[in-house]
Coordinates of C-alpha atoms in Angstrom, one line a residue:
M20 CA -10.9 -0.9 65.5
T21 CA -11.0 -2.0 61.9
A22 CA -8.2 -4.1 60.4
A23 CA -6.4 -2.2 57.5
R24 CA -7.4 -3.7 54.2
D25 CA -5.8 -3.3 50.8
A26 CA -7.5 -2.0 47.4
E27 CA -9.1 -5.4 46.9
G28 CA -10.7 -5.4 50.2
Q29 CA -8.2 -8.1 51.6
P30 CA -6.6 -7.6 54.9
A31 CA -3.3 -5.8 54.4
A32 CA -0.2 -7.5 55.4
P33 CA 1.4 -6.2 58.8
A34 CA 4.3 -3.7 58.1
P35 CA 7.5 -5.6 58.2
R36 CA 9.6 -5.4 61.5
L37 CA 12.8 -3.3 59.9
P38 CA 16.1 -2.0 61.3
A39 CA 15.6 1.7 62.3
K40 CA 18.3 3.1 59.7
L41 CA 16.6 0.8 56.8
A42 CA 13.1 2.1 58.1
A43 CA 14.3 5.8 57.7
H44 CA 15.4 5.5 54.3
P45 CA 13.2 7.6 51.8
S46 CA 12.7 4.9 49.5
V47 CA 11.5 2.4 52.2
Q48 CA 9.1 5.1 53.5
A49 CA 7.5 5.7 50.1
V50 CA 7.1 1.9 49.5
L51 CA 5.2 1.5 53.0
A52 CA 3.3 4.6 52.5
R53 CA 2.0 3.0 49.3
R54 CA 1.3 0.0 51.1
R55 CA -0.8 1.7 53.9
A56 CA -2.5 3.7 51.2
G57 CA -3.5 0.7 49.4
D58 CA -1.8 1.4 46.3
A59 CA 0.8 -1.6 46.2
V60 CA 0.6 -3.7 43.1
H61 CA -0.9 -7.0 44.0
P62 CA -0.6 -9.4 41.0
P63 CA -3.6 -11.7 40.3
S64 CA -2.9 -15.4 41.3
V65 CA -4.2 -16.3 37.8
I66 CA -3.8 -14.6 34.9
D67 CA -6.6 -13.8 32.6
A68 CA -5.9 -15.7 29.1
A69 CA -7.8 -13.2 27.1
W70 CA -5.7 -10.4 28.6
L71 CA -2.5 -12.1 28.0
R72 CA -3.4 -13.2 24.5
E73 CA -4.2 -9.5 23.5
L74 CA -0.9 -8.5 25.4
C75 CA 1.0 -10.7 23.1
L76 CA -0.8 -9.7 19.7
A77 CA -0.3 -6.0 20.7
A78 CA 3.4 -6.7 21.3
G79 CA 3.7 -7.9 17.7
A80 CA 3.0 -11.6 17.8
D81 CA 0.8 -13.0 15.3
D82 CA -0.3 -15.8 17.4
A83 CA 0.1 -16.7 21.3
A84 CA -0.8 -19.4 23.7
A85 CA 0.3 -20.5 27.3
V86 CA 1.1 -24.0 28.5
S87 CA 1.7 -24.9 32.2
L88 CA 5.0 -25.9 33.0
D89 CA 3.4 -29.3 34.6
H90 CA 2.4 -30.2 31.0
P91 CA 3.5 -33.8 30.8
D92 CA 5.3 -32.8 27.2
L93 CA 7.5 -30.4 29.2
A94 CA 9.1 -32.8 31.6
G95 CA 12.5 -32.1 29.9
E96 CA 12.1 -28.4 30.3
R97 CA 11.2 -28.1 34.0
E98 CA 14.5 -28.0 35.4
H99 CA 15.8 -25.6 32.7
A100 CA 12.7 -23.2 33.4
Q101 CA 13.2 -23.3 37.1
S102 CA 16.8 -22.5 36.9
A103 CA 16.1 -19.7 34.5
L104 CA 13.3 -18.2 36.6
P105 CA 12.7 -19.8 40.1
G106 CA 9.0 -20.0 40.7
T107 CA 8.1 -20.5 37.0
R108 CA 4.6 -21.9 36.6
T109 CA 3.5 -21.1 32.9
L110 CA 5.4 -20.7 29.7
I111 CA 4.0 -18.2 26.9
A112 CA 4.4 -19.4 23.5
M113 CA 4.4 -16.7 20.7
A114 CA 4.5 -17.1 16.9
F115 CA 5.9 -14.5 14.4
R116 CA 5.3 -14.6 10.5
M117 CA 8.2 -14.5 8.2
N118 CA 7.7 -12.9 4.6
R119 CA 7.6 -16.4 2.7
D120 CA 9.5 -15.0 -0.8
N121 CA 12.4 -13.6 1.2
C122 CA 12.9 -17.0 2.9
R123 CA 12.4 -18.7 -0.6
S124 CA 15.1 -16.5 -2.3
P125 CA 18.2 -18.3 -3.7
A126 CA 20.1 -15.2 -2.6
R127 CA 20.7 -16.1 0.8
S128 CA 21.7 -12.6 1.9
V129 CA 17.7 -11.9 1.3
A130 CA 16.8 -15.1 3.5
N131 CA 19.1 -14.3 6.1
Q132 CA 17.9 -10.8 6.7
E133 CA 14.4 -11.9 7.0
F134 CA 15.3 -14.5 9.6
H135 CA 17.3 -12.1 11.7
Q136 CA 14.7 -9.4 11.2
T137 CA 12.0 -11.6 12.5
D138 CA 14.2 -12.6 15.4
E139 CA 14.6 -9.0 16.4
Q140 CA 10.8 -8.5 16.3
A141 CA 10.2 -11.7 18.3
N142 CA 12.8 -10.6 21.1
H143 CA 11.5 -7.2 21.2
A144 CA 7.7 -8.4 21.6
A145 CA 8.7 -10.9 24.3
R146 CA 10.7 -8.2 26.2
S147 CA 7.4 -6.2 26.0
V148 CA 5.4 -8.8 27.3
T149 CA 7.7 -9.5 29.9
Q150 CA 7.8 -5.8 30.9
A151 CA 4.1 -5.8 31.2
L152 CA 3.9 -8.8 33.3
Q153 CA 6.5 -7.3 35.6
D154 CA 4.4 -4.0 35.7
A155 CA 1.5 -6.1 36.9
G156 CA 3.5 -7.7 39.7
H157 CA 4.7 -10.7 38.1
R158 CA 8.2 -12.3 37.8
A159 CA 8.7 -12.9 34.1
L160 CA 11.7 -13.7 31.8
N161 CA 12.2 -13.8 28.2
P162 CA 15.3 -15.9 26.9
S163 CA 16.7 -15.2 23.7
V164 CA 14.8 -16.2 20.6
G165 CA 18.2 -17.6 19.0
F166 CA 21.5 -16.2 20.0
P167 CA 23.3 -15.2 22.4
Q168 CA 23.1 -18.5 24.2
E169 CA 24.8 -20.0 27.2
M170 CA 28.2 -20.9 25.4
D171 CA 30.0 -21.7 28.8
R172 CA 28.0 -25.1 28.5
F173 CA 29.0 -25.9 24.9
P174 CA 29.8 -28.7 23.9
S175 CA 28.9 -30.7 26.9
E176 CA 25.3 -29.4 27.8
R177 CA 22.4 -28.0 25.8
I178 CA 23.1 -24.3 25.4
W179 CA 19.6 -22.7 25.0
V180 CA 17.7 -21.8 28.0
V181 CA 14.3 -23.1 26.7
A182 CA 13.4 -25.1 23.8
H183 CA 11.0 -22.9 22.0
K184 CA 9.8 -25.5 19.5
T185 CA 8.9 -28.0 22.2
V186 CA 7.0 -25.2 24.1
A187 CA 5.1 -23.9 21.0
V188 CA 3.9 -27.5 20.4
A189 CA 2.7 -28.2 23.7
A190 CA 1.0 -24.9 23.7
G191 CA -0.9 -25.8 20.4
L192 CA 0.8 -23.4 18.1
G193 CA 1.9 -26.1 15.6
V194 CA 3.3 -29.5 15.3
M195 CA 7.0 -30.4 14.6
G196 CA 7.3 -31.2 10.8
L197 CA 9.5 -33.7 8.9
H198 CA 12.1 -30.8 8.5
R199 CA 12.1 -30.4 12.2
N200 CA 10.6 -27.2 12.1
V201 CA 7.3 -26.2 13.9
I202 CA 4.5 -26.1 11.1
H203 CA 1.8 -23.5 12.2
P204 CA -1.7 -24.5 11.2
K205 CA -2.4 -21.1 9.4
F206 CA 1.1 -19.6 8.8
G207 CA 2.9 -23.1 8.0
S208 CA 6.7 -23.2 8.4
F209 CA 7.5 -19.5 8.1
V210 CA 7.3 -18.6 11.8
L211 CA 10.0 -17.9 14.2
L212 CA 9.2 -18.6 18.0
A213 CA 9.6 -16.9 21.4
T214 CA 8.8 -18.0 25.1
V215 CA 8.1 -16.0 28.0
L216 CA 8.5 -17.5 31.5
V217 CA 6.1 -16.2 34.4
D218 CA 5.6 -17.2 38.1
A219 CA 1.8 -17.6 37.8
E220 CA -0.9 -19.7 36.2
V221 CA -3.1 -18.8 33.5
S222 CA -6.8 -19.1 33.2
A223 CA -7.0 -21.2 30.2
Y224 CA -4.0 -23.1 28.4
G225 CA -3.5 -23.8 24.7
Q226 CA -4.4 -27.5 23.7
A227 CA -2.1 -29.4 21.2
L228 CA -3.4 -29.5 17.7
D229 CA -5.5 -32.8 17.2
Y230 CA -3.8 -33.0 13.5
N231 CA -0.5 -32.3 11.7
P232 CA -0.4 -29.6 9.2
C233 CA 2.4 -31.1 7.2
I234 CA 0.8 -32.5 3.8
D235 CA 3.5 -35.2 3.3
C236 CA 4.7 -33.8 0.2
K237 CA 8.3 -34.4 1.1
L238 CA 9.7 -31.4 -0.6
C239 CA 11.9 -30.8 2.4
V240 CA 13.5 -34.1 1.7
A241 CA 14.2 -33.1 -1.9
A242 CA 15.4 -29.5 -1.0
C243 CA 18.0 -30.4 1.6
P244 CA 21.5 -30.3 -0.1
V245 CA 23.2 -32.8 2.4
G246 CA 20.5 -35.3 2.6
A247 CA 19.7 -34.5 6.6
I248 CA 15.9 -35.3 6.1
S249 CA 14.7 -39.1 5.2
K250 CA 11.4 -39.9 3.9
D251 CA 10.9 -42.3 6.6
G252 CA 11.3 -39.5 9.4
A253 CA 15.0 -39.8 10.2
F254 CA 17.0 -36.8 10.7
D255 CA 21.0 -36.2 10.4
A256 CA 21.5 -33.3 12.7
L257 CA 25.2 -33.4 12.4
A258 CA 24.7 -33.0 8.6
C259 CA 22.5 -30.1 8.9
T260 CA 24.5 -28.3 11.4
T261 CA 27.9 -28.9 9.5
H262 CA 26.4 -27.2 6.3
N263 CA 23.4 -24.9 7.6
Y264 CA 25.3 -23.6 10.4
R265 CA 28.9 -23.4 8.7
E266 CA 29.2 -19.8 9.9
F267 CA 27.8 -20.1 13.3
M268 CA 29.9 -21.5 16.4
S269 CA 31.1 -24.9 14.9
G270 CA 31.9 -23.7 11.5
F271 CA 33.8 -20.6 12.8
T272 CA 35.9 -23.0 15.1
D273 CA 36.7 -25.0 12.1
W274 CA 37.6 -21.8 10.3
A275 CA 39.6 -20.7 13.3
Q276 CA 41.5 -23.9 13.2
T277 CA 42.2 -23.4 9.6
V278 CA 43.8 -20.2 10.4
A279 CA 46.0 -21.5 13.1
D280 CA 47.2 -24.5 11.1
S281 CA 48.1 -22.4 8.1
E282 CA 51.8 -21.8 7.6
D283 CA 51.4 -18.4 6.0
A284 CA 48.9 -16.3 3.8
A285 CA 49.5 -18.3 0.6
D286 CA 48.5 -21.6 2.6
Y287 CA 45.5 -20.3 3.9
R288 CA 44.4 -19.2 0.6
S289 CA 45.3 -22.5 -0.8
R290 CA 42.5 -23.7 1.8
V291 CA 40.0 -20.9 2.1
T292 CA 38.6 -19.4 -1.2
D293 CA 38.0 -15.7 -1.4
S294 CA 34.4 -16.0 -1.1
E295 CA 34.5 -18.3 1.9
S296 CA 36.8 -15.6 3.9
A297 CA 34.6 -12.8 2.9
S298 CA 31.4 -14.8 3.9
M299 CA 32.9 -15.6 7.3
W300 CA 33.8 -11.8 7.6
Q301 CA 30.3 -10.9 6.8
S302 CA 28.9 -13.3 9.6
L303 CA 31.4 -11.9 12.1
S304 CA 30.4 -8.3 11.4
S305 CA 26.7 -9.0 10.9
P306 CA 24.4 -11.6 12.2
P307 CA 25.7 -14.8 11.0
G308 CA 24.1 -16.5 7.7
Y309 CA 22.6 -19.6 7.3
K310 CA 23.7 -21.5 4.2
S311 CA 20.3 -23.2 3.5
G312 CA 17.1 -23.4 5.3
Y313 CA 15.7 -24.8 2.1
C314 CA 13.6 -27.2 3.9
L315 CA 11.5 -24.4 5.5
A316 CA 11.6 -22.3 2.0
V317 CA 9.9 -25.0 0.1
C318 CA 7.4 -26.2 2.7
P319 CA 3.8 -25.5 1.2
A320 CA 1.9 -26.6 4.6
G321 CA -0.4 -23.9 6.3
E322 CA -3.6 -22.8 5.3
D323 CA -2.2 -19.2 4.1
V324 CA 0.6 -20.9 2.2
L325 CA -1.1 -23.7 0.6
D326 CA -3.0 -22.0 -2.4
P327 CA -0.3 -21.8 -5.0
Y328 CA 0.8 -25.6 -4.4
L329 CA -2.9 -26.8 -4.8
D330 CA -3.5 -24.7 -7.8
D331 CA -0.4 -26.0 -9.7
R332 CA 2.2 -28.2 -8.2
K333 CA 4.6 -28.4 -11.1
T334 CA 4.7 -24.2 -11.2
F335 CA 5.2 -24.5 -7.6
M336 CA 8.1 -26.8 -7.9
D337 CA 9.6 -25.0 -11.0
T338 CA 9.6 -21.6 -9.1
V339 CA 10.1 -22.5 -5.4
L340 CA 12.1 -25.9 -5.4
R341 CA 14.3 -25.8 -8.6
P342 CA 15.8 -22.7 -8.0
L343 CA 17.4 -23.8 -4.7
Q344 CA 18.0 -27.4 -6.2
D345 CA 20.0 -25.6 -9.2
K346 CA 21.8 -23.1 -7.4
K347 CA 25.7 -23.7 -7.6
E348 CA 26.9 -23.4 -3.9
T349 CA 29.6 -25.0 -1.8
L350 CA 28.2 -27.8 0.2
Y351 CA 29.9 -28.6 3.6
V352 CA 30.2 -32.2 4.7
L353 CA 32.1 -34.2 7.3
P354 CA 34.5 -36.7 5.5
G355 CA 33.4 -40.1 4.8
S356 CA 29.8 -39.0 5.8
H357 CA 26.5 -40.0 4.3
A358 CA 26.0 -36.1 3.5
Q359 CA 29.3 -36.3 1.5
E360 CA 28.3 -39.2 -0.6
Y361 CA 24.6 -37.7 -1.0
A362 CA 25.6 -34.4 -2.0
R363 CA 27.9 -35.9 -4.8
R364 CA 25.5 -38.1 -6.0
R365 CA 22.3 -35.8 -5.7
F366 CA 23.9 -32.7 -6.6
P367 CA 27.0 -33.2 -8.8
H368 CA 26.7 -29.5 -9.9
K369 CA 27.4 -28.3 -6.2
P370 CA 31.0 -28.3 -5.3
V371 CA 31.4 -30.5 -1.9
K372 CA 34.1 -29.5 0.8
E373 CA 35.1 -31.6 3.4
V374 CA 35.6 -29.8 6.9
T375 CA 35.7 -30.7 10.3
G376 CA 32.5 -28.9 11.4
G377 CA 34.7 -27.8 14.5
W378 CA 33.5 -30.8 16.5
H379 CA 36.9 -32.1 16.8
P380 CA 40.6 -30.8 15.8
P381 CA 41.6 -31.2 12.2
A382 CA 43.6 -34.0 11.3
K383 CA 47.5 -33.4 11.2
R384 CA 48.4 -32.4 7.7
A385 CA 51.5 -33.6 5.9
A386 CA 54.4 -31.1 6.0
P387 CA 53.8 -28.5 3.0
P388 CA 56.4 -27.7 0.3
D389 CA 58.8 -25.0 0.9
R390 CA 57.3 -21.6 0.4
E391 CA 59.0 -20.7 -3.0
T392 CA 57.3 -23.9 -4.5
R393 CA 53.8 -23.0 -3.1
T394 CA 54.0 -19.4 -4.3
A395 CA 55.5 -20.0 -7.6

């Protein structure tokens, strides 16, 4: 008697021994019948790299590469990846281009729409790739490109499932710039990133770039309104998040504390301007807005981005950098911080406002005057 074989000519797995009631179920019988007919999905043990890249590009990515979870630069990601998808073997990094002039606009509504639209594109593409891998018989998972994140871990642990930037750099999609954004060799800083986890190896992995696309122009240093980026490579993450993420989790906490700490509407309005209230409302009803992102906006790196900067650096700075520097806008800083001193000295025309950043409760305030005095 010849042993049963599957569609690839391999010996078929013996039928599982099942309880009679389970074995009689129509769904179980259908699955077992497919196995006997050789129609069951048997995923390849190694995913073809060319097929995977074409899958990612067809889904909407502008570049893609895979990296093994065993890559030495991903040591810090292994525990998190395995927790999210037990059996993860490979991480698939994808890059998505943004429209440059939208990101550069002093009108932050334009820039923020570009960020969030590209976020949606990346999430949809990553989901599509994940579904195709699943249909091929693999276990795969796509964490969110940005939010939502694991807020039950905040603030004692990291809230992101996978570090997209770390994965992209290891896969060869770019290098981390002075501004802490990944610079793609072709598209520059104007990319957002997505990652897909899969339980199989890939026939060829991406290789880290052997050069840095950053041209060391230091425009990101000049553009940052709170001095978070230093010429020597130092980065003040707290200054960046306090201002740029003012209407995300920490800034919302600070605003909520202000509401709770206010005695009445008049007291609240003495602490929060009408435009700040309207902006917070907009971020609660729409995707939250970034206050800056100027470091990305002014970056001229990348083969597709460099031409205007090379042709006329003065015009580039006059049309890209200066409008952001000259814009009158409120800068949010922690009291007594370097960011506060920097903002007041470097951008005296931009109002500076002290906030707690939501990182700790506000200091107790002195008892307010009576209502009649405050509302007179």
